[in-house]
Coordinates of C-alpha atoms in Angstrom, one line a residue:
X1 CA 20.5 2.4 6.2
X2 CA 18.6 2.6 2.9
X3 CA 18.9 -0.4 0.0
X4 CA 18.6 0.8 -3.2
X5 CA 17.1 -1.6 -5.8
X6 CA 17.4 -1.9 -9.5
X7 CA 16.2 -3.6 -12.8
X8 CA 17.8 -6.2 -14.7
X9 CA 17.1 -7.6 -18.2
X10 CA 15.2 -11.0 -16.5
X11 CA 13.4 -9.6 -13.6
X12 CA 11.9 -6.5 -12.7
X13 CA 12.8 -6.5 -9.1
X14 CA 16.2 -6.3 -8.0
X15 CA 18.0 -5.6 -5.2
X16 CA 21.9 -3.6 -5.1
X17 CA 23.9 -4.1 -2.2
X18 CA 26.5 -1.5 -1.8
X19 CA 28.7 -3.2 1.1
X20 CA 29.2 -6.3 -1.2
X21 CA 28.9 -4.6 -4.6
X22 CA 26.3 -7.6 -6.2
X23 CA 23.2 -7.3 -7.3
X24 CA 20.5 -10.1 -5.8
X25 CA 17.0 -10.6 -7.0
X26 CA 14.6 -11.0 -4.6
X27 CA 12.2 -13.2 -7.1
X28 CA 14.7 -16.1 -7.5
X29 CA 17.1 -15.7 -5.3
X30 CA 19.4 -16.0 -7.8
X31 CA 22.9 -13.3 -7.6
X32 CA 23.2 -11.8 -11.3
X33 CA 26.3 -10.5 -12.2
X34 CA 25.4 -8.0 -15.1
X35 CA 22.6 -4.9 -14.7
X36 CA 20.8 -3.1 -17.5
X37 CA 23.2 -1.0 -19.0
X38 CA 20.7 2.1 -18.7
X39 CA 20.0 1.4 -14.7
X40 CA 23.3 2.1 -12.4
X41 CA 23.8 2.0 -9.3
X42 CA 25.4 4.9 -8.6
X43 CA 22.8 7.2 -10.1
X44 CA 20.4 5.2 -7.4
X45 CA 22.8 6.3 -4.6
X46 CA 22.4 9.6 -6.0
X47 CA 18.7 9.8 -6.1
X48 CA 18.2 8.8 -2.2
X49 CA 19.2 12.4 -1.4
X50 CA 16.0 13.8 -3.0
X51 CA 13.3 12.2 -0.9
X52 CA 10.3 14.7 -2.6
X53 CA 11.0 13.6 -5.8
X54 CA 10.7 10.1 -5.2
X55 CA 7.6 10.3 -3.6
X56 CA 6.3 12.7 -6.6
X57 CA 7.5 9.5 -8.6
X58 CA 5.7 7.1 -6.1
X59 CA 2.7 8.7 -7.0
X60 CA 2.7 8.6 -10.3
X61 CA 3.5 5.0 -10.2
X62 CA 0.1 4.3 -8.6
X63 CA -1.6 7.1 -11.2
X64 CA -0.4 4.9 -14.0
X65 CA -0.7 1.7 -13.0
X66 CA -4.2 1.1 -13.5
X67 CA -5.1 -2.7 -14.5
X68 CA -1.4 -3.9 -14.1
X69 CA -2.3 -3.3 -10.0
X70 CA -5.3 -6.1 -9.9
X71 CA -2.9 -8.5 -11.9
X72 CA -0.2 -8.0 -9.2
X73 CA -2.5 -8.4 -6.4
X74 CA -6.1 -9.9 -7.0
X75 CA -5.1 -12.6 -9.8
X76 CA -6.1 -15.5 -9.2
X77 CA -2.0 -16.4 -8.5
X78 CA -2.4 -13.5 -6.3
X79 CA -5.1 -15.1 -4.1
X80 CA -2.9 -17.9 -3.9
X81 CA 0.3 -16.1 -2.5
X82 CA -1.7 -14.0 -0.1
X83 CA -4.4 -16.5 0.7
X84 CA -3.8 -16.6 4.4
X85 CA -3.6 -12.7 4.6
X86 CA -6.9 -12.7 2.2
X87 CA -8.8 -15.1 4.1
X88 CA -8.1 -13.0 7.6
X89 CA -9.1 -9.6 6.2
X90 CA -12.4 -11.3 4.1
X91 CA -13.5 -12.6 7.3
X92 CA -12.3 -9.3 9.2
X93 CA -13.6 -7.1 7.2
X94 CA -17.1 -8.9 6.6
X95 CA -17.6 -8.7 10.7
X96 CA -16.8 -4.9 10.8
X97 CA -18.5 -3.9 7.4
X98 CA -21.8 -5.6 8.9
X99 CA -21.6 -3.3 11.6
X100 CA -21.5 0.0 10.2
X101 CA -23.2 2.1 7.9
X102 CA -20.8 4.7 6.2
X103 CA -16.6 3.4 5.2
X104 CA -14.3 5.2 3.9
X105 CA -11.6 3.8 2.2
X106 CA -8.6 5.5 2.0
X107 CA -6.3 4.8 -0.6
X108 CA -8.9 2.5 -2.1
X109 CA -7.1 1.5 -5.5
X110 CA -9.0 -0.4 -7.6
X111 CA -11.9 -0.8 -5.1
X112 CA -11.7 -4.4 -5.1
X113 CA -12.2 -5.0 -0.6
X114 CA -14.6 -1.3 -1.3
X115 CA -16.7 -3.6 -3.5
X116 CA -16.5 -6.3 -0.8
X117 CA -17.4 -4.0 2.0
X118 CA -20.7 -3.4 0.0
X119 CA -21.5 -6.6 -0.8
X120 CA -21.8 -7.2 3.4
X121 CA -24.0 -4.3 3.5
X122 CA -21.3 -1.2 4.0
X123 CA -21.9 1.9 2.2
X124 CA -18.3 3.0 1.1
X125 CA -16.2 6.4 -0.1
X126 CA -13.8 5.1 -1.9
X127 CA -10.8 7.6 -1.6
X128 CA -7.7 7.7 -4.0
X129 CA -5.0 9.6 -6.1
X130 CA -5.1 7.8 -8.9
X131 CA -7.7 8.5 -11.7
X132 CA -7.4 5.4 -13.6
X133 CA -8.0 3.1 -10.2
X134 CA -11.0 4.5 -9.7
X135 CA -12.5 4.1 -13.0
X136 CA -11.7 0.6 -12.9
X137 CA -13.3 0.9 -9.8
X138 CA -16.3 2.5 -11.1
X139 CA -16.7 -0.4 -13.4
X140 CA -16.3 -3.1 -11.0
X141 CA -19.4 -1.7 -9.0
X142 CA -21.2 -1.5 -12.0
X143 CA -20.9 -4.7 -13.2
X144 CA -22.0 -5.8 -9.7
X145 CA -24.8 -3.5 -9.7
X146 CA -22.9 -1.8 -6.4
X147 CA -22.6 1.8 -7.6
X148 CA -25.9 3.2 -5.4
X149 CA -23.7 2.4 -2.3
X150 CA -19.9 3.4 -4.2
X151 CA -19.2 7.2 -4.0
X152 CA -15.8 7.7 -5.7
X153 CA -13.7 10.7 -4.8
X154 CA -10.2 11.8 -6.0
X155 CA -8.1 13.4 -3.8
X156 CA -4.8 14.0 -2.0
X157 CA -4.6 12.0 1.4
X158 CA -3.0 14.9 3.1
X159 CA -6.3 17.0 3.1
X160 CA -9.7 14.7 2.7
X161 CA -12.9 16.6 1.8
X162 CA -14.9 15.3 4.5
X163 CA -17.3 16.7 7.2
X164 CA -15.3 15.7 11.1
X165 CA -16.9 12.7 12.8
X166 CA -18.8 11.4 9.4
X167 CA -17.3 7.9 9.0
X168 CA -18.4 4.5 10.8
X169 CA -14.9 2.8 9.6
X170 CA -12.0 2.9 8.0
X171 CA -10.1 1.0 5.7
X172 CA -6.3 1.6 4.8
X173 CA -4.3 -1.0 3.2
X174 CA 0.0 -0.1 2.3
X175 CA -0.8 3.8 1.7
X176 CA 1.4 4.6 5.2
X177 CA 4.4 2.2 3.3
X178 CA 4.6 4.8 0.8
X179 CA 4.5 8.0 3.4
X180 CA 7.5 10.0 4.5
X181 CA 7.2 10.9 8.1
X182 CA 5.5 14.6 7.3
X183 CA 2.8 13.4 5.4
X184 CA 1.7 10.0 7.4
X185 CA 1.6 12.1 10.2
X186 CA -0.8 14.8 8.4
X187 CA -2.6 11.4 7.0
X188 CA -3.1 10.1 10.1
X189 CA -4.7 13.6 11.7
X190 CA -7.2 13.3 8.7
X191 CA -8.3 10.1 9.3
X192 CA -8.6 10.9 13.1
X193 CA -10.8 14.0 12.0
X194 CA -13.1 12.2 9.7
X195 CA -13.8 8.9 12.1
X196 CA -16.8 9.0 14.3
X197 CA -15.7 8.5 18.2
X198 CA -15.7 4.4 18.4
X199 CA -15.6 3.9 14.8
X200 CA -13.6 0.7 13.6
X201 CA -10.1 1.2 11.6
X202 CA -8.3 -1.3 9.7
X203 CA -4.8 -0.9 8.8
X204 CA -2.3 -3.1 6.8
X205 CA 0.9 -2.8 5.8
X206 CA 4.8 -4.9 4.7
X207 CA 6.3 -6.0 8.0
X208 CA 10.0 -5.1 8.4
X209 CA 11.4 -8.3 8.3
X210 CA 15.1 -7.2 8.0
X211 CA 16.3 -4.7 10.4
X212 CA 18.8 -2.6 8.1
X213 CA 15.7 -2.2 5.4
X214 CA 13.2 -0.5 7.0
X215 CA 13.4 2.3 4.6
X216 CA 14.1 1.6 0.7
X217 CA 14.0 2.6 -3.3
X218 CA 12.2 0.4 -5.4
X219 CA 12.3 0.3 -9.6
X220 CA 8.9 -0.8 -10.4
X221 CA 8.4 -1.0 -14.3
X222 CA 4.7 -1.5 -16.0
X223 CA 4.2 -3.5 -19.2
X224 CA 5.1 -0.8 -21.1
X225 CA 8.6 -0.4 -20.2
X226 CA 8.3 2.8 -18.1
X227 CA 10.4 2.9 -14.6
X228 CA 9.5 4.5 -11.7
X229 CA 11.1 5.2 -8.0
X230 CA 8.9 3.7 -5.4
X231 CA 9.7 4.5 -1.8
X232 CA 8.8 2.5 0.6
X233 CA 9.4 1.6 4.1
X234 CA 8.4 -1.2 6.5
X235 CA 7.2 -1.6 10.4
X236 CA 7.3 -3.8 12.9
X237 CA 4.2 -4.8 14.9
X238 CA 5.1 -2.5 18.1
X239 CA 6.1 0.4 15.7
X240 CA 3.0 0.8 13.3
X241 CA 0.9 0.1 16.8
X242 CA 2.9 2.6 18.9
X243 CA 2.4 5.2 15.7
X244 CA -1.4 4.5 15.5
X245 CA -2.1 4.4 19.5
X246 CA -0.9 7.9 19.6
X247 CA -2.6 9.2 16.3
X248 CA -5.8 8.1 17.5
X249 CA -6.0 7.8 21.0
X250 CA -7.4 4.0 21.5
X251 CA -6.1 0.8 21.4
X252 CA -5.2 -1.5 18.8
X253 CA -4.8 -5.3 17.9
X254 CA -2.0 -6.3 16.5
X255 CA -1.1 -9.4 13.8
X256 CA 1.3 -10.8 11.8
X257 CA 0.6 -12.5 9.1
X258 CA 3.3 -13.5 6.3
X259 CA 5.0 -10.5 5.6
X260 CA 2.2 -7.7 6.6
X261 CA 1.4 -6.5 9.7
X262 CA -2.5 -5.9 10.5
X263 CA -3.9 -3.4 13.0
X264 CA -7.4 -3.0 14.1
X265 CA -9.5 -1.0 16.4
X266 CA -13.0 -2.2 17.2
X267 CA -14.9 -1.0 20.5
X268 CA -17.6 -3.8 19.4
X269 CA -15.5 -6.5 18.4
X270 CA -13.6 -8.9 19.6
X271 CA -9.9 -8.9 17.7

């Protein structure tokens, strides 16, 4: 069953539950008995039924976002809330990128972990939608010198501009969240095109922590005022494991850490 959410005047995450007709916000905790008179409920209900258009509005969520994304997840508060996720995927990804020559990462963002993967000696093609992520991007690896080992490409996930077998490793953290079934699965064939035979893949994404949610709506809202649909869905550790055995015909390792759920395959490391 899908949860709708939507935004009130004191926090910009909210969630409407239709069986007990309240609204709860997931920040506080708190239960808020009056909405934003230009957000209702019903017209949330309403817009479930037309799946393409909230992922055309999921998209450009993450094209607008821009700097608003590395205050919501690499502030220094950020590193503070994710710190035992962080610390596992710095010390992941600092084994594999030491490995390996060529990355790609897909859905890359603002390049921050493509910037890290150079910085332990990975060249990296840093993949993404989003225009204004990757010129932030493009200014993090120049301010850190990086750009000689940065190529940045804009593109649609569902059809990468690579050559088959040309990647070491890959890098994918909550693009598959943000997939409806058609497209991961066309995703997924990419990356299994593009990956050299034995090439190390990293994947992360929100771990379904309640059963009845594993699919939802979101309101996300930038500084600026504008709203935007966000779907999203969530795995548990067998699922996303089962989905990328199959993809990719090789085993992964599974973790759960907080709320995510981290896969990895590595025929030279130990997971």
């Amino acid at each position: 069953r899908w949860q709708s959410l939507v935004t009130c005047r004191d926090c910009w995450w909210m969630s409407y539950r239709p069986k007990e007709n309240r609204i709860e916000c997931r920040r506080f905790s708190q239960l808020l008995k009056e909405i934003d008179d230009e957000v209702q409920c019903s017209a949330f209900r309403r817009k479930e039924q037309d799946l393409e258009k909230n992922i055309r509005s999921t998209e450009r969520y993450y094209q607008e976002i821009g700097r608003e994304y590395d205050e919501l997840w690499y502030s220094p508060y950020a590193y503070v809330q994710n710190k035992k996720l962080y610390s596992f995927l710095r010390r992941k990804i600092s084994q594999l990128s030491s490995t390996c020559s060529l990355v790609l990462d897909a859905g890359c963002g603002t390049c921050e972990w493509a910037t890290f993967m150079i910085e332990r000696g990975a060249s990296v093609v840093a993949f993404d939608r989003s225009l204004k992520m990757l010129q932030i991007g493009r200014e993090k690896s120049l301010s850190r010198a990086f750009m000689q080992n940065l190529n940045l490409v804009r593109g649609d996930l569902s059809l990468l501009p690579f050559k088959e077998r040309i990647f070491d490793g890959v890098r994918t953290l909550f693009v598959l969240g943000h997939l409806p079934d058609d497209k991961m699965e066309i995703f997924l064939d990419e990356l299994a095109r593009v990956i050299k035979e034995g090439g190390w893949m990293l994947f992360v994404d929100t771990r379904l922590h309640e059963p009845h949610r594993s699919k939802e709506l979101q309101v996300r809202t930038l500084e600026d005022g504008r709203e935007y649909i966000v779907y999203k869905r969530y795995f548990t550790a067998v699922e996303l494991e089962t989905l990328l055995e199959k993809s990719f015909s090789c085993s992964f390792s599974v973790l759960e850490i907080d709320r995510y759920v981290i896969c990895i395959s590595s025929p030279t490391l130990d997971n």
